[in-house]
């Protein structure tokens, strides 16, 4: 009997050791959780499961494009249409998994990037190092340009690499990410046909492709009108007319429902303060000589507020509202969170919209090496959440996000990965996953939705 008990105990002990070894093996296979995982409720988004398919399809498309140095945009549009037709069933499945779009969350988006496969050369990734305006200071910093793909004009490195904004698979990946983040309106950086920023090339031909892919993911598109050469009341009227005539009938073209029930296009006007109020008033007031009011091209025009005095100029100019753009708390009056309550009160008393801009951080030392004092550390997402919290306190009708992919200024929420080259060590989102800022945006989109329901009760 004693021998039986001893044998039974040995067998039981061996069985327990076997179970423990299995549990330890399973534990080592479990993916690491980000620090935000438990306290902030960040889960794995469905889009991550599509990464392998995305990269495979991107490589196939790139292989097809190898024979051509420059890909024509018209051909890209037809490729995009065919790609969308082939994948609509997968999109319908994604619709069931992704968060619903929040059309009160507007996100700034840039299509100025290029690479040799699609553009014949690198565009914007090879951004020059901008000199300080004081020659004595400028002499203390390096000069020249970045040399992609290993050395790019950014402090972070994109998961998609030094991509081209013409690549349909990149555009689709961006739409998936923005939809997964529960944003609803893409604020597309825009220059008139044939015009571009000093480091880029014209991108108006890409608008149809962006609209098509946005519609595929139930997103809307509005326009961020950049300070193009000779922008004034006359050219603005012409360009607003051009945008509405050419793109206004597209189902993804954004129209905002006003308090009076009107559905109007919306235009963000960057660096609006460069033009004097009298010129804007010609366009934006009913009595103006170039008035767009009460015409088929009437719209909501949102001015950039940087300094406090700009609020009076904006009102006098006939704008419909103001936004703050910069993701640098304390950098300007408008971007300082503690000023948002007084700006919202001013707007409320003057029948204007106040659209605060929130961002995950700021760092532009890859292109302005002398500007380290304006860096805003992301603090593993806490800076972003603080900005959202400040925005919700003033109960805005719309919140704008700076940005989806302004990589030069380090304000992007697009997926970034760790990368180290011979000379450069890029920043990353560790200890979190590449999609952490998409998850945080989705979290605050839902929080905003719930709080907005209470505001309206």
Short mmCIF file of N, CA, C and O in Angstrom, two decimals, residues 103 184-186 207-223 247-255:
data_model
loop_
_atom_site.label_atom_id
_atom_site.label_comp_id
_atom_site.label_asym_id
_atom_site.label_seq_id
_atom_site.Cartn_x
_atom_site.Cartn_y
_atom_site.Cartn_z
N UNK A 103 -17.63 62.15 -38.28
CA UNK A 103 -17.49 63.26 -39.21
C UNK A 103 -17.22 64.59 -38.52
O UNK A 103 -17.09 65.62 -39.19
N UNK A 184 -13.36 60.97 -39.60
CA UNK A 184 -14.40 60.94 -40.62
C UNK A 184 -14.14 61.82 -41.82
O UNK A 184 -14.60 61.53 -42.92
N UNK A 185 -13.37 62.90 -41.61
CA UNK A 185 -13.14 63.86 -42.70
C UNK A 185 -11.64 64.07 -42.90
O UNK A 185 -10.92 64.42 -41.96
N UNK A 186 -11.19 63.85 -44.12
CA UNK A 186 -9.80 64.07 -44.51
C UNK A 186 -9.67 65.51 -44.99
O UNK A 186 -10.37 65.94 -45.90
N UNK A 207 -6.39 64.07 -56.62
CA UNK A 207 -7.63 64.25 -55.87
C UNK A 207 -8.69 63.21 -56.23
O UNK A 207 -9.33 62.63 -55.33
N UNK A 208 -8.91 62.88 -57.52
CA UNK A 208 -9.92 61.86 -57.83
C UNK A 208 -9.65 60.51 -57.18
O UNK A 208 -10.58 59.83 -56.72
N UNK A 209 -8.38 60.10 -57.13
CA UNK A 209 -8.03 58.82 -56.52
C UNK A 209 -8.28 58.85 -55.02
O UNK A 209 -8.82 57.91 -54.44
N UNK A 210 -7.91 59.97 -54.39
CA UNK A 210 -8.15 60.12 -52.95
C UNK A 210 -9.65 60.07 -52.65
O UNK A 210 -10.10 59.40 -51.71
N UNK A 211 -10.43 60.77 -53.46
CA UNK A 211 -11.89 60.77 -53.27
C UNK A 211 -12.46 59.36 -53.42
O UNK A 211 -13.31 58.93 -52.62
N UNK A 212 -12.00 58.63 -54.44
CA UNK A 212 -12.52 57.28 -54.67
C UNK A 212 -12.23 56.35 -53.50
O UNK A 212 -13.11 55.61 -53.04
N UNK A 213 -10.98 56.39 -53.02
CA UNK A 213 -10.63 55.51 -51.90
C UNK A 213 -11.29 55.96 -50.60
O UNK A 213 -11.65 55.14 -49.75
N UNK A 214 -11.44 57.26 -50.42
CA UNK A 214 -12.15 57.75 -49.24
C UNK A 214 -13.58 57.23 -49.23
O UNK A 214 -14.09 56.76 -48.21
N UNK A 215 -14.23 57.30 -50.40
CA UNK A 215 -15.61 56.82 -50.49
C UNK A 215 -15.70 55.33 -50.19
O UNK A 215 -16.65 54.86 -49.55
N UNK A 216 -14.69 54.58 -50.62
CA UNK A 216 -14.66 53.15 -50.38
C UNK A 216 -14.70 52.84 -48.88
O UNK A 216 -15.29 51.85 -48.45
N UNK A 217 -14.08 53.72 -48.08
CA UNK A 217 -14.05 53.52 -46.63
C UNK A 217 -15.01 54.45 -45.88
O UNK A 217 -14.88 54.65 -44.68
N UNK A 218 -15.97 55.01 -46.63
CA UNK A 218 -17.02 55.83 -46.04
C UNK A 218 -16.46 57.06 -45.34
O UNK A 218 -16.99 57.51 -44.31
N UNK A 219 -15.36 57.59 -45.88
CA UNK A 219 -14.77 58.82 -45.37
C UNK A 219 -15.13 59.98 -46.31
O UNK A 219 -15.50 59.76 -47.46
N UNK A 220 -15.03 61.19 -45.81
CA UNK A 220 -15.27 62.39 -46.61
C UNK A 220 -13.99 63.18 -46.77
O UNK A 220 -13.04 63.03 -45.99
N UNK A 221 -13.96 64.04 -47.79
CA UNK A 221 -12.76 64.83 -48.09
C UNK A 221 -13.13 66.30 -48.19
O UNK A 221 -14.08 66.67 -48.90
N UNK A 222 -12.39 67.13 -47.47
CA UNK A 222 -12.47 68.57 -47.65
C UNK A 222 -11.07 69.08 -47.99
O UNK A 222 -10.13 68.30 -48.06
N UNK A 223 -10.91 70.37 -48.18
CA UNK A 223 -9.66 70.89 -48.74
C UNK A 223 -8.99 71.89 -47.81
O UNK A 223 -9.65 72.77 -47.23
N UNK A 247 -15.10 68.55 -58.30
CA UNK A 247 -15.17 67.47 -57.31
C UNK A 247 -16.44 67.47 -56.47
O UNK A 247 -16.70 66.52 -55.73
N UNK A 248 -17.24 68.53 -56.57
CA UNK A 248 -18.39 68.68 -55.68
C UNK A 248 -19.47 67.63 -55.83
O UNK A 248 -20.25 67.41 -54.90
N UNK A 249 -19.53 66.95 -56.97
CA UNK A 249 -20.56 65.93 -57.18
C UNK A 249 -20.11 64.54 -56.70
O UNK A 249 -20.91 63.60 -56.71
N UNK A 250 -18.87 64.42 -56.27
CA UNK A 250 -18.37 63.12 -55.81
C UNK A 250 -19.00 62.78 -54.46
O UNK A 250 -19.14 63.65 -53.60
N UNK A 251 -19.41 61.54 -54.25
CA UNK A 251 -20.06 61.20 -52.98
C UNK A 251 -19.17 61.37 -51.75
O UNK A 251 -19.69 61.46 -50.64
N UNK A 252 -17.85 61.43 -51.93
CA UNK A 252 -16.95 61.62 -50.79
C UNK A 252 -16.67 63.09 -50.50
O UNK A 252 -15.99 63.41 -49.52
N UNK A 253 -17.18 63.99 -51.32
CA UNK A 253 -16.96 65.42 -51.11
C UNK A 253 -17.73 65.86 -49.87
O UNK A 253 -18.94 65.66 -49.77
N UNK A 254 -17.03 66.49 -48.93
CA UNK A 254 -17.62 66.82 -47.63
C UNK A 254 -18.48 68.08 -47.69
O UNK A 254 -18.08 69.11 -48.25
N UNK A 255 -19.65 67.97 -47.10
CA UNK A 255 -20.50 69.13 -46.86
C UNK A 255 -20.95 69.11 -45.41
O UNK A 255 -21.35 68.07 -44.88
#
